[in-house]
Structures are given as C-alpha cells and as structure tokens.
Short mmCIF file of C-alpha atoms and ligand atoms in Angstrom, two decimals:
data_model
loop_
_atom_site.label_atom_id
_atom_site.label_comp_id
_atom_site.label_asym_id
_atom_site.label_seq_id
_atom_site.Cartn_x
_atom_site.Cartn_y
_atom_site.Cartn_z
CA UNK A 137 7.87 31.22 -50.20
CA UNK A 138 7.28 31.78 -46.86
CA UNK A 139 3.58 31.26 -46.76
CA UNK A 140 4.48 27.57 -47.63
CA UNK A 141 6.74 27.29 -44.37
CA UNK A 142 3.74 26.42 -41.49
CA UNK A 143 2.48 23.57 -43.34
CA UNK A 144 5.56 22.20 -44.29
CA UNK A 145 6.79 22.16 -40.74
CA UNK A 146 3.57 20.61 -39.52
CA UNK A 147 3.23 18.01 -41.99
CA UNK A 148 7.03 16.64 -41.19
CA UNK A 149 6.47 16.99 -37.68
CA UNK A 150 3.30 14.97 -38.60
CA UNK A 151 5.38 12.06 -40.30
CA UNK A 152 7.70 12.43 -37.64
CA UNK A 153 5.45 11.02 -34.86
CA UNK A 154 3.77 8.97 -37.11
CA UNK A 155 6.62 7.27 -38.81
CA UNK A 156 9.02 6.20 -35.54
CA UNK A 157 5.39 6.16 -33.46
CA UNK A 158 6.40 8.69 -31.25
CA UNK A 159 3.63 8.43 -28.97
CA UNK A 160 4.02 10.24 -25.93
CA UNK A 161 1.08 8.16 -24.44
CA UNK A 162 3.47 4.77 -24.96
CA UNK A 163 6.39 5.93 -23.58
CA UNK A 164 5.75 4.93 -19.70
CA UNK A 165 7.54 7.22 -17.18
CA UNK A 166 10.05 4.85 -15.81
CA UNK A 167 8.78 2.45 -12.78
CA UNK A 168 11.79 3.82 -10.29
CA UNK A 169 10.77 7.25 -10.71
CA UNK A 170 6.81 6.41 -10.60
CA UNK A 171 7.52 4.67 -7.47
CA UNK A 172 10.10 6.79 -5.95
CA UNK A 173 7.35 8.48 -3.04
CA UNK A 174 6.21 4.83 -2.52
CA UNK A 175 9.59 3.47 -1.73
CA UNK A 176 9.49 6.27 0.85
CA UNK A 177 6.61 6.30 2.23
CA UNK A 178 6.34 2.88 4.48
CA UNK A 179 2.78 3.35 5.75
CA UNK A 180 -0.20 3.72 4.08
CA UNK A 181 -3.59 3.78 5.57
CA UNK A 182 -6.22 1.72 3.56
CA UNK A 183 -10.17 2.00 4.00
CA UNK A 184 -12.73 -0.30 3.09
CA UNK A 185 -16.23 1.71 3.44
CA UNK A 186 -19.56 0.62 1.68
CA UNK A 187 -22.68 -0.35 3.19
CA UNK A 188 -21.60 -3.94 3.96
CA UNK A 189 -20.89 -1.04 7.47
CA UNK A 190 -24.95 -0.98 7.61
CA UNK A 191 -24.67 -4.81 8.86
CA UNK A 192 -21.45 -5.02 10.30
CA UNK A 193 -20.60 -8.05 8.01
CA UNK A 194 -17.84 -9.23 5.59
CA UNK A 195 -17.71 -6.89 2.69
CA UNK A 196 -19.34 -8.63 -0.71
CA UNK A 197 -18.45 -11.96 0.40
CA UNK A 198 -21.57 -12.23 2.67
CA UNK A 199 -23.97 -12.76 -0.31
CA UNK A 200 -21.22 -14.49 -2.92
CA UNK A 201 -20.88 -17.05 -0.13
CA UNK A 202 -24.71 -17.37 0.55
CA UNK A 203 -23.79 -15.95 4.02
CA UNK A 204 -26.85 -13.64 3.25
CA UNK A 205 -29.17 -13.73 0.44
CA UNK A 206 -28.38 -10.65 -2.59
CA UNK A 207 -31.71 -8.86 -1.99
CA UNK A 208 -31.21 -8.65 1.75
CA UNK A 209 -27.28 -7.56 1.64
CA UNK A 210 -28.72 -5.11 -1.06
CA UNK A 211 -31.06 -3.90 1.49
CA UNK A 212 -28.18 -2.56 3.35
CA UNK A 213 -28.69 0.58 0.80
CA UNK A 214 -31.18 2.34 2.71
CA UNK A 215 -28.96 2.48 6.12
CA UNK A 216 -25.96 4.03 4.73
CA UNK A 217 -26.48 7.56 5.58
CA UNK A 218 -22.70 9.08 5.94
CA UNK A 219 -24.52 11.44 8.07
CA UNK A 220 -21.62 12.11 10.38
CA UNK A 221 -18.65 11.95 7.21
CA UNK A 222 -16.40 14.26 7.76
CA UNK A 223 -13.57 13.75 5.54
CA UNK A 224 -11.02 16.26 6.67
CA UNK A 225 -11.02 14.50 10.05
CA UNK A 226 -10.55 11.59 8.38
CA UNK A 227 -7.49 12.82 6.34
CA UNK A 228 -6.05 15.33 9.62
CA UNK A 229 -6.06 11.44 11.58
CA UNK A 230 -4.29 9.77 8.55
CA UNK A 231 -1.44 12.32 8.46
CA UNK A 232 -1.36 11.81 12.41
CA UNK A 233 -0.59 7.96 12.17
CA UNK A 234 2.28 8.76 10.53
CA UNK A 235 0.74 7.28 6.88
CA UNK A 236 2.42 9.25 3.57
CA UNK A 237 -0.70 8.00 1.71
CA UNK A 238 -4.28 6.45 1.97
CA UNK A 239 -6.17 4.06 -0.20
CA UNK A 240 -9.99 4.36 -0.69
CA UNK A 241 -12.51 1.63 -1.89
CA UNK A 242 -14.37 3.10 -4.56
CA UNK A 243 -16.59 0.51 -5.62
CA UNK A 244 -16.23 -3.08 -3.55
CA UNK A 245 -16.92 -6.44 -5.00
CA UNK A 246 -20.54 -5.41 -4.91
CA UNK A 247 -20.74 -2.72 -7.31
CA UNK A 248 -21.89 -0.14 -5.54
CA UNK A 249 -19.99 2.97 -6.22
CA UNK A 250 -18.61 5.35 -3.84
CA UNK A 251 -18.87 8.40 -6.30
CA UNK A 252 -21.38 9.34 -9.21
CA UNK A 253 -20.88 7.45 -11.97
CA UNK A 254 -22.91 7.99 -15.01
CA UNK A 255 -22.23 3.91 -15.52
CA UNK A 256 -25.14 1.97 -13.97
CA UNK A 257 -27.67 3.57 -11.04
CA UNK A 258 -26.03 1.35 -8.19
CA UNK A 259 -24.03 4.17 -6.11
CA UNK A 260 -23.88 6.29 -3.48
CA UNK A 261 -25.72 9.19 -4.90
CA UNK A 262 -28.51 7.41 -6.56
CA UNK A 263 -29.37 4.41 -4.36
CA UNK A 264 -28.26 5.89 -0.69
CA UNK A 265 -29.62 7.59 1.91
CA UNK A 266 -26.20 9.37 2.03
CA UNK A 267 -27.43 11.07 -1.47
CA UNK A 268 -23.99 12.44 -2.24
CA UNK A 269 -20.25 11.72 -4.17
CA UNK A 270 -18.42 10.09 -0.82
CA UNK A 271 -15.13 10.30 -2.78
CA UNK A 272 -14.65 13.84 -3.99
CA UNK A 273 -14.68 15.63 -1.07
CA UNK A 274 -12.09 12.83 0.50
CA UNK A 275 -9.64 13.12 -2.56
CA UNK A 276 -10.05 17.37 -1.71
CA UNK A 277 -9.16 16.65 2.24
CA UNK A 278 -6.29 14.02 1.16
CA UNK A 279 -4.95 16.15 -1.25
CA UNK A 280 -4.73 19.34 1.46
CA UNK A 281 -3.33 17.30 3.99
CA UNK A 282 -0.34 16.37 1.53
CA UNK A 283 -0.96 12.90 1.60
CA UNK A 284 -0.97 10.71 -1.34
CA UNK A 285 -4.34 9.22 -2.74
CA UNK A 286 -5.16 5.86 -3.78
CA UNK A 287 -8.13 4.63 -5.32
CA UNK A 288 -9.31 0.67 -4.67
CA UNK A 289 -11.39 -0.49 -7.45
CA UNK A 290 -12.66 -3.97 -7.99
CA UNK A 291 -12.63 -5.11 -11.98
CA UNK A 292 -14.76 -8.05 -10.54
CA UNK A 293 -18.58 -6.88 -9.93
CA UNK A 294 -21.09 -9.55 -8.64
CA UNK A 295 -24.00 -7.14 -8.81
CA UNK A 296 -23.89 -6.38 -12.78
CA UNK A 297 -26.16 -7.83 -14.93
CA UNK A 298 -23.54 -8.50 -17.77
CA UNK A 299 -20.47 -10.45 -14.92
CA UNK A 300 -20.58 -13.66 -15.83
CA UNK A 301 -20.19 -14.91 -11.75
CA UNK A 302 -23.21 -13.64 -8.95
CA UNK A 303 -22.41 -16.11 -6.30
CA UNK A 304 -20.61 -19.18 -5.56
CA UNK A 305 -23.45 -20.83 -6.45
CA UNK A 306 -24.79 -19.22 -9.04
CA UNK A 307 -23.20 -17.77 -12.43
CA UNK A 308 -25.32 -15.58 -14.99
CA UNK A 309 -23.49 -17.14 -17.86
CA UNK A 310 -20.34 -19.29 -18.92
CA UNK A 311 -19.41 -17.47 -22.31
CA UNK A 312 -21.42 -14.76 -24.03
CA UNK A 313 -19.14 -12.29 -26.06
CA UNK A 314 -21.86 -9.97 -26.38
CA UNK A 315 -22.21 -9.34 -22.67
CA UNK A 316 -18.99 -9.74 -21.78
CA UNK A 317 -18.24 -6.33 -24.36
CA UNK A 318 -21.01 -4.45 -22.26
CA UNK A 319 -19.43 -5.45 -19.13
CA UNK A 320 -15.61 -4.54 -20.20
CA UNK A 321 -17.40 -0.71 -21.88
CA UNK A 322 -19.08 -0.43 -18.12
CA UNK A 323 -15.00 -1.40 -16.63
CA UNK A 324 -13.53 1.07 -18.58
CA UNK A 325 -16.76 3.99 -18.61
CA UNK A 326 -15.92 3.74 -14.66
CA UNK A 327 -12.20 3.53 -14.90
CA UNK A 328 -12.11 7.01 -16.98
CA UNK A 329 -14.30 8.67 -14.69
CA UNK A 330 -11.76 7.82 -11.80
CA UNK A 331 -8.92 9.44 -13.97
CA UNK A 332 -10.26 12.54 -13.00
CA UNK A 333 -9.44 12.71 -9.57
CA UNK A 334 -5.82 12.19 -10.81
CA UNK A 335 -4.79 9.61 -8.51
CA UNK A 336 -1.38 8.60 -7.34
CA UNK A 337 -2.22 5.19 -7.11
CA UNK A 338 -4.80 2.78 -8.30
CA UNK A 339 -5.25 -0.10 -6.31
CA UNK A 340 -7.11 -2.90 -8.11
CA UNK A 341 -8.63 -5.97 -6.62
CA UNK A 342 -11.15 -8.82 -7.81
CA UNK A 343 -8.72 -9.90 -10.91
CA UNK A 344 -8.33 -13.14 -10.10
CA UNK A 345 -11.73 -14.67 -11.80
CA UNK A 346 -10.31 -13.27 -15.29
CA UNK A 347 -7.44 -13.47 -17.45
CA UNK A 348 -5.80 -10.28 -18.16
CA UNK A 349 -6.99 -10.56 -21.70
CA UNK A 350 -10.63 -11.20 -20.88
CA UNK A 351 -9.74 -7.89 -18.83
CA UNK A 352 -8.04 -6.04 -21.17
CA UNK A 353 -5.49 -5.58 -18.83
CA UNK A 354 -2.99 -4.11 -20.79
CA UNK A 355 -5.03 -1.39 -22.59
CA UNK A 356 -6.61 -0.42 -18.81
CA UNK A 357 -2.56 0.12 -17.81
CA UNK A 358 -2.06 2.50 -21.04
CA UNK A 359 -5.47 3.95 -20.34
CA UNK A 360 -4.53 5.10 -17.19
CA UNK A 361 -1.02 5.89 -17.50
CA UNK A 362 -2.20 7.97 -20.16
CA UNK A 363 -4.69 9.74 -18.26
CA UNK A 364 -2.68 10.28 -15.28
CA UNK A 365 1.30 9.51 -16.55
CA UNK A 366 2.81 9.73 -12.78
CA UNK A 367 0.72 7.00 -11.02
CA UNK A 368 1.10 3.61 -10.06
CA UNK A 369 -0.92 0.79 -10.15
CA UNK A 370 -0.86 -2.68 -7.86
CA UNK A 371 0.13 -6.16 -8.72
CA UNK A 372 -3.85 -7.06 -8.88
CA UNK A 373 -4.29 -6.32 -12.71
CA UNK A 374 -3.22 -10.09 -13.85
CA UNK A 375 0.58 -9.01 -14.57
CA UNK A 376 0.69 -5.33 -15.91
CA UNK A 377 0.90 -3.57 -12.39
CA UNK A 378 3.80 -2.23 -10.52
CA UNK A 379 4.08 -3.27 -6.98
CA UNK A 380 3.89 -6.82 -5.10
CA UNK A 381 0.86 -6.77 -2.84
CA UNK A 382 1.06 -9.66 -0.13
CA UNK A 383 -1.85 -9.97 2.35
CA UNK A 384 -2.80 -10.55 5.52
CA UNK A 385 0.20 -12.48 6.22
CA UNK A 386 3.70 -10.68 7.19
CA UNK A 387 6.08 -12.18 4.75
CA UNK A 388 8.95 -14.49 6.20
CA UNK A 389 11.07 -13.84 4.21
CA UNK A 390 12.17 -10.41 2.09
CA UNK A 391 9.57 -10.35 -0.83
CA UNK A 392 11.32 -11.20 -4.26
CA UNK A 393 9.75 -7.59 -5.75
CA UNK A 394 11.69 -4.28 -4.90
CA UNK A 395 8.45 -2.86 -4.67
CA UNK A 396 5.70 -4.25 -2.12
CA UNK A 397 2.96 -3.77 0.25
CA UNK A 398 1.36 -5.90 2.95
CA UNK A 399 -2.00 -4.88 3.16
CA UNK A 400 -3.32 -5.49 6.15
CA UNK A 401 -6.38 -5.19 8.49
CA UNK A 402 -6.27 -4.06 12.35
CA UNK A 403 -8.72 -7.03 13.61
CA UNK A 404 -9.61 -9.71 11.16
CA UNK A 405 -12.03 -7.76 8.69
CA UNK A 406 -11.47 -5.12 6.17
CA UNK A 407 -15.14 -3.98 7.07
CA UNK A 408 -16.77 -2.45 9.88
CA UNK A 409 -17.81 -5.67 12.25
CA UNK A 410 -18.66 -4.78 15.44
CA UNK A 411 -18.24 -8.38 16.58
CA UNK A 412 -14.75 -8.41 15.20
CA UNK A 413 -12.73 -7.66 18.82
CA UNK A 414 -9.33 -9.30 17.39
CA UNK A 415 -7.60 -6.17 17.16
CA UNK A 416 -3.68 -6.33 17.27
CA UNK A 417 -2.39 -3.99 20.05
CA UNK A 418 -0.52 -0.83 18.90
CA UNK A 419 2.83 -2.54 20.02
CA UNK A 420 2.00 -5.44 17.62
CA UNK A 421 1.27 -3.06 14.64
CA UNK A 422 4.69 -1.07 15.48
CA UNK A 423 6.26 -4.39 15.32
CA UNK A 424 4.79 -5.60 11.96
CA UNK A 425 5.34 -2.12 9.90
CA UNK A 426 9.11 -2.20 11.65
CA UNK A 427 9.49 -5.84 9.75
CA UNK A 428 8.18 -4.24 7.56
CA UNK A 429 10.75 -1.36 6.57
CA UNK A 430 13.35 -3.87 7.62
CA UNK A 431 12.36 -5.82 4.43
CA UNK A 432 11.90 -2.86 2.41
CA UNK A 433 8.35 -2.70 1.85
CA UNK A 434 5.81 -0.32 3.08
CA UNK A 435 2.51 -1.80 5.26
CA UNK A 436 -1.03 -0.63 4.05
CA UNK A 437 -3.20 -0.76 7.37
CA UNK A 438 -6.58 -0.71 7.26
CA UNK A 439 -9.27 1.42 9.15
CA UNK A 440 -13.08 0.36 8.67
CA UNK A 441 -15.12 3.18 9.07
CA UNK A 442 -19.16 2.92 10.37
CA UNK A 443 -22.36 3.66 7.70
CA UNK A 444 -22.54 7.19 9.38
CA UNK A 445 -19.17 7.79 8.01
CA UNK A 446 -17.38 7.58 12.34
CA UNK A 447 -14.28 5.62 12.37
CA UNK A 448 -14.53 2.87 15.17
CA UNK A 449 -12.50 4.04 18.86
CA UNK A 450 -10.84 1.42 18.48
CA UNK A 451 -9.24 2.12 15.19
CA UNK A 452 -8.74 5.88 16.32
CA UNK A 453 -7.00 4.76 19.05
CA UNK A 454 -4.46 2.33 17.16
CA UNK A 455 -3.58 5.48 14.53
CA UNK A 456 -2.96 7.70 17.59
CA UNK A 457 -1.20 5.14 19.49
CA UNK A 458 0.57 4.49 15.45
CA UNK A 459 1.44 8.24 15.11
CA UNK A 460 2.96 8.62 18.84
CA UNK A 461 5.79 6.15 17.62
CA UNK A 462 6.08 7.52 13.75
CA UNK A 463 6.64 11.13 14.29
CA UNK A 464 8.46 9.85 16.89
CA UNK A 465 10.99 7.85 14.66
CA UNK A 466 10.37 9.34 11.58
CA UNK A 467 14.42 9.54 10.44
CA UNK A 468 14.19 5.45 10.78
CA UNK A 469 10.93 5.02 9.14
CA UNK A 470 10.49 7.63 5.50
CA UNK A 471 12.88 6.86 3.27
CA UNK A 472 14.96 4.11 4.52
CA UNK A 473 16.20 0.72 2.71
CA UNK A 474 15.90 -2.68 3.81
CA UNK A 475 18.61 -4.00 6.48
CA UNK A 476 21.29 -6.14 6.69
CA UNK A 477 21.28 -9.87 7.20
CA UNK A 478 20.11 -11.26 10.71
CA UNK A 479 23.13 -12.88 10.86
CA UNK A 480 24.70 -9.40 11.68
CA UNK A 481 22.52 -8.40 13.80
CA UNK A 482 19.89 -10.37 16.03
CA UNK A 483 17.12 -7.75 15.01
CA UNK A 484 15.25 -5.73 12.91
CA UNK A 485 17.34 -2.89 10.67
CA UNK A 486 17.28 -0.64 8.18
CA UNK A 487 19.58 1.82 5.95
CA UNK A 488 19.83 5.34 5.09
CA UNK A 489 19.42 6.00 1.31
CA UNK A 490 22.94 6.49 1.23
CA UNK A 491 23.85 3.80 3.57
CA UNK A 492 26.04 5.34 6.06
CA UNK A 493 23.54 4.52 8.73
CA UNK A 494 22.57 1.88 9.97
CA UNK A 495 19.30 1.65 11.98
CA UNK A 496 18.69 -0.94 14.56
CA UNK A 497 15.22 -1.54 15.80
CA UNK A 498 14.75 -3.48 19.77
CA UNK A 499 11.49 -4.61 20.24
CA UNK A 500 12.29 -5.74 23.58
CA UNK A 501 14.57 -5.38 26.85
CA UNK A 502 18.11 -6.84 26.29
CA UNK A 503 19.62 -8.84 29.21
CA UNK A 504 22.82 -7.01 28.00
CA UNK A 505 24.78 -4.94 25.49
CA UNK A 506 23.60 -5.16 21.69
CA UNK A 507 25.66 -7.49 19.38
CA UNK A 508 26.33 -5.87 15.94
CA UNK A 509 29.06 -8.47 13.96
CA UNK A 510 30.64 -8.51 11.32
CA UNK A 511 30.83 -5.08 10.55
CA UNK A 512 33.86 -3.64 8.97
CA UNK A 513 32.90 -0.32 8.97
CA UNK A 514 34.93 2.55 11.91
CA UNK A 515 31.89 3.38 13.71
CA UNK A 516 31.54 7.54 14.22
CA UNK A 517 28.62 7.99 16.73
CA UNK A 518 25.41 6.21 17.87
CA UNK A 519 22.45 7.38 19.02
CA UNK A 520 18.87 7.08 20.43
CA UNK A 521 16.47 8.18 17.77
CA UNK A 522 13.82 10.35 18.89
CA UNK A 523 15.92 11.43 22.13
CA UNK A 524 19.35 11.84 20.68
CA UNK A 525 21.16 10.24 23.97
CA UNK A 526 24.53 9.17 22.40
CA UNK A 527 25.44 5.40 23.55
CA UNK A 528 28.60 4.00 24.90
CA UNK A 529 29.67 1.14 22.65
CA UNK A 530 33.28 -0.76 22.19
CA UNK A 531 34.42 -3.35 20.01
CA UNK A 532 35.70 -6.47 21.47
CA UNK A 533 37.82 -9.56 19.95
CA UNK A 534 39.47 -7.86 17.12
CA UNK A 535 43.14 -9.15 16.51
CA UNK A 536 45.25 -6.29 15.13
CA UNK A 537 47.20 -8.69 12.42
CA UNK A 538 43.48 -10.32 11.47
CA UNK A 539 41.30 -8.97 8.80
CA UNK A 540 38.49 -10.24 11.07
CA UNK A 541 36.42 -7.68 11.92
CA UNK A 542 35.58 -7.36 16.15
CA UNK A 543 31.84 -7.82 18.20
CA UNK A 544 30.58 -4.25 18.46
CA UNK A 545 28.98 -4.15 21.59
CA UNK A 546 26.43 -1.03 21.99
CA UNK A 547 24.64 -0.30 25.49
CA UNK A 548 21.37 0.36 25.98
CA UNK A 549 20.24 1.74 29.20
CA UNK A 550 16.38 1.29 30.01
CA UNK A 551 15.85 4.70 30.44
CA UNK A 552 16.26 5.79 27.27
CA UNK A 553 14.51 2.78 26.03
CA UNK A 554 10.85 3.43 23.45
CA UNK A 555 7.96 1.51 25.65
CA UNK A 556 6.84 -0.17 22.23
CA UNK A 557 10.76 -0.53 20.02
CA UNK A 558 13.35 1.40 20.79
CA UNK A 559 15.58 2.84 17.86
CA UNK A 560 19.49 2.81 17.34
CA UNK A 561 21.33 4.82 15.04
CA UNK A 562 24.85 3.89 13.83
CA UNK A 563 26.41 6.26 11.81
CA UNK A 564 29.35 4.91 10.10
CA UNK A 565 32.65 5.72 8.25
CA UNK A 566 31.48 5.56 4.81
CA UNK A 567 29.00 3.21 3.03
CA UNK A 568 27.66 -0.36 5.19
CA UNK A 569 30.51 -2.85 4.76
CA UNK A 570 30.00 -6.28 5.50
CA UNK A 571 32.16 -9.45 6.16
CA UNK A 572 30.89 -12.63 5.24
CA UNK A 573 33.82 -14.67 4.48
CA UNK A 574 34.07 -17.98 6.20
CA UNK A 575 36.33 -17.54 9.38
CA UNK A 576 39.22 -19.91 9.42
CA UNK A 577 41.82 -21.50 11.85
CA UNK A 578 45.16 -19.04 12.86
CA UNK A 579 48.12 -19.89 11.19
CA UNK A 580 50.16 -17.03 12.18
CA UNK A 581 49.85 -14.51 15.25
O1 FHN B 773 -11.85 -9.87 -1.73
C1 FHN B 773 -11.13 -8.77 -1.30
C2 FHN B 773 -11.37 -8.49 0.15
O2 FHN B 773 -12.73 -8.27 0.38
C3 FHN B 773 -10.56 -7.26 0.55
O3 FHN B 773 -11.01 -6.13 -0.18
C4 FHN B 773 -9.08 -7.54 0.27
C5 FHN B 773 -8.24 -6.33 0.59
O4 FHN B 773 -6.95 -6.54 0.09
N1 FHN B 773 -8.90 -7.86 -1.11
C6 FHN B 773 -9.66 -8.99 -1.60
C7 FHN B 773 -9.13 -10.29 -1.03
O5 FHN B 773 -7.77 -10.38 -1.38
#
C-alpha cells in the first residue's frame, strides 16, 4: 500500500497546478511591493555610453536622421577603447550623488551591445577595440556599492538586418512576417541573456515604432518577470510596464501615475558631446529633483561618460556638488511622499511616510517669516534639516470661537539657511490635517 503513496501524491499535486493553472510564473508579485525601493529612492543616475562617445554626437539619431552616413557612424567602432573604465569609480561616485540606483544602456538604438551576446557580432567584445563585456563588471561594482541596477535596452534596432526601419529615409521593408519572426527571436535571444544579471529594473526605450503586439509585449513582461519575479519594468513597453517615464521636461503639474520618473540629461544630450556646454548648475538640478519629490516622483539624471570609459569634469562635478546637498538632506529626500497643495504653502513640500511631518523646501531668501495656512494640525517642533537649529514660529489670526485654523508663521534666519534650498521640518500632532473649506462671513463673535 504504501509503495503506491509517492505517485499518488505527485500525480494530484500534478492536476492540482494543472487544473486551477497554478502557475507560479503568472502570478505577478504585486506592483506596490515591486516598486516599494523605487518609491523611495528619488534619484537615480542614468548613463548613456556607446561609441556615439567616439564622435561626440547624438546617440543613434546621427545616422537615422542622415546627420552622418551608417558606415561612417559605424566607423566609430574602432575608437571605443574603454581603456580608462573603471567601473567601481563609477559606482563609489553614484552612491556619492546621493542616487539609490543607476540605469545602464545596454544596447542603444544602434544595436551595438554593451555585453557579449551570442545574438548577432555587433558588440562590444567582438567589434571594439575595448574587446571586453562593459556591463558585467558594472552590474558587480553596482551591486557592492548597494545600489540598485537598471538595465536600458532599446526593442527598436536600426542596425539589424531583419528591423523593418534603417533611417528616416530609408526602410528595409514594410511587412515581411518572415523577418519580422527573426527579428522578435534576436529581441527575446538578447532579452534572456540580460535576465542573468538579475536586474532590478529594466528600462526599455525605442517602442514607439511598434505596437505592443508586433512586440510581443506582453509575453517579454511574463518573460522577465519570470526570470527575475522582483523587478520592474518602465512605461516604454507599449502599455505592460510599471512606472510613468516623462522626459526632458519637469512636469507642471503632479503626474497622473503614482509611480514616475523624469529622466533627464545634465546639458542637452544623453551622449558624450563635447560641444554640448548647456549644463544646468548644481543649484538648478537641486531644484528640479526637489519638484521632484514634492510631486512624488523620483528624477533619473543622466551622466555621459567618454569612449575611454572617463566621466566628463563637468558631470563629476554636478554629482559631487548633487551629493553635498543629498547626504546632506537625506531625512527629506529617501522615502518621503508628495506635499501638500501650494495653496498651503508658497513652496515646495513633502511628507513623512507616516505623515506627521511635514517638509518644507526654500529655494530662496524670504523677505520675512514663512507662511504655512491652513493647517489644523498643533505643531510640536520645527527644525533645520541637516543642522537641527530648532525655529521660532507662532500662529497668528486664529479666533478662539472659529474653527478657522490661524497663519503659522515660521522664521528663518540666514544663517542657518542651505546656499542651494534650505530644508524645514514640521513635526506635527498626529497625521497632516488640512482645511479647505470655503471661509465665510462672521455671524457670531
Ligand atoms: O531616442 C532615445 C534617446 O536617444 C534617449 O536614449 C532617450 C532617453 O530617455 N530616450 C529616447 C528618446 O525618448
């Protein structure tokens, strides 16, 4: 009898899965838990590296917009050396801007891979004088310095023979099933391979010239969430990512998504340019990831490093200048939750997880005390983040009989003052409670 017991329990458990399709692999981890450390984190640092660096001009774009013929941007192969990489730098100055993760371009717009795949010859190993995987040894360094990793990859790739588009002007074909299977096997061949560095996000670009069907969109999500079950993925997968990823422009308005990213670059190219001098100062950058955290999204900045693997002074400088005002703040900046309306307060803010305080960020030099209205919450202490000097406040206007609440007036001396945005904390009786009723005439005193 009991010799029968082993296959009996393995067949039911068999029918089990089978019969209600218990499939581990389709059962997502839920999205709030996924994208718990993102909701945290507030600044990412993003890289765009490929040999567009050799030239110093805009990344793939150059030869789809006939900026540059293909064979000549192609010729940009032979002067990407990464002879000076040095990855753990690279990760050790990440950690010191104050970024909680960092997003890598694998493979660009122009196909050329950053690691070795065994899809296609066009990468870093095989076609470079750089002769090596640029992305393993990064994902080791991120990985040490605690950071999390994100890998950019572009479905889009206007160097293989089988994707349909090469350049503006030019397209390889309109419709052809057969190549268009060869292309999506090469997609997902690539995809796999980039499973293995198990990354905590996968940051996809270029989806825009198909529709997620023609992508297979929604069997690259299970893929991956199947390979690697904790990560997240970006809005740029035609409708099966996670996150809203506005760009270039700092929203005006709190993004409609509860998760979001502006991705952003320092001057006004995501690859190394030379010629590119528009960098925004430090201050300006402080100012923008502040908005920022105020809206409750986190800011992706990006650093464009040289062909020989150096990261422009420039950019250096801004992640130094960055990290002097993060570790700085860091209570007001990891973890917080978007602010209260700007009719409260005529500023930035922020909240504590648990709301009880309220975070008030002065990018510039008040004529007078700080206005906070409309706040019905007894106010315990406030403080100077980063120096701790406790400020003198006092409510004014509040009529004892009214259920009005008064101005809260807080001072801010200039010496205690941050020479880029100063931060306030007001620590409050209980949970943020607002009023926002209309206020009416007095019919009784
Ligand atoms: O076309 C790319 C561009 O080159 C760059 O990589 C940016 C970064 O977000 N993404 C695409 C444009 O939206």
């Amino acid at each position: 009898m009991k010799n029968i017991k082993i296959p009996f329990i393995l067949a039911t458990t068999f029918l089990f899965l089978n019969v209600f399709n218990v499939n581990a692999q389709q059962t997502e981890i839920p999205k709030e838990k996924r994208l718990a450390w993102f909701k945290d984190a507030k600044l990412g640092i993003f890289i765009h590296w490929g040999i567009y660096a050799v030239n110093g001009i805009d990344e793939s774009w150059s030869f789809y917009n006939n900026y540059i013929s293909y064979n000549d941007y192609m010729k940009q192969l032979n002067g990407f050396t990464a002879k000076k990489y040095n990855p753990t730098s690279w990760a050790k100055l990440i950690k010191e801007s104050g970024a909680k993760y960092t997003v890598i371009t694998t493979k660009h717009h122009d196909g050329v891979a950053l690691w070795n795949s065994k899809f296609g010859t066009l990468n870093t190993v095989k076609k470079t004088p750089a002769k090596k995987d640029l992305i393993s040894p990064f994902v080791k360094a991120v990985k040490k310095e605690g950071l999390k990793l994100g890998l950019y990859y572009s479905l889009l790739d206007w160097s293989h023979p089988d994707y349909p588009f090469f350049t503006r002007k030019e397209k390889r074909y309109k419709e052809d099933t057969k190549r268009w299977k060869k292309f999506t096997k090469y997609n997902f061949g690539q995809l796999k391979e980039l499973t293995k560095y198990n990354p905590d996000l996968y940051w996809f670009d270029g989806d825009w010239e198909q529709s997620a069907e023609k992508w297979k969109a929604k069997e690259i999500r299970a893929l991956l969430l199947d390979k690697t079950p904790n990560t997240i993925i970006n809005s740029r997968l035609q409708g099966y990512g996670d996150y809203a990823t506005p760009e270039q422009g700092l929203p005006i308005r709190k993004p409609s998504s509860k998760f979001w990213e502006l991705c952003m670059t320092m001057n006004n190219s995501w690859g190394y340019q030379p010629t590119d001098k528009n960098y925004k100062t430090v201050n300006q950058i402080i100012r923008i990831l502040v908005d920022c955290i105020s809206m409750g999204g986190d800011l992706l900045l990006d650093i464009a490093p040289k062909a020989d693997g150096t990261i422009p002074k420039e950019q250096v400088a801004i992640l130094k200048g960055l990290g002097r005002w993060t570790n700085k703040h860091k209570e007001a900046i990891y973890g917080t939750r978007a602010g209260i309306p700007k009719q409260h307060f005529n500023g930035y803010t922020s909240l504590s997880k648990d709301k009880t305080i309220l975070y008030l960020y002065v990018d510039n030099k008040p004529n007078g005390p700080l206005l906070i209205k409309g706040l019905k919450n007894k106010v315990n202490r406030i403080w100077v983040v980063g120096n701790g000097t406790k400020l003198s406040h006092k409510v004014v206007g509040k009529q004892y009989w009214s259920h009005v609440p008064g101005m809260l007036y807080i001072d801010l001396p200039e010496k205690v003052q941050d020479k880029d945005v100063t931060v306030i904390a007001v620590l409050l009786q209980g949970k943020v409670d607002l009023y926002q009723e209309e206020i009416k005439a007095i019919e009784s005193n």
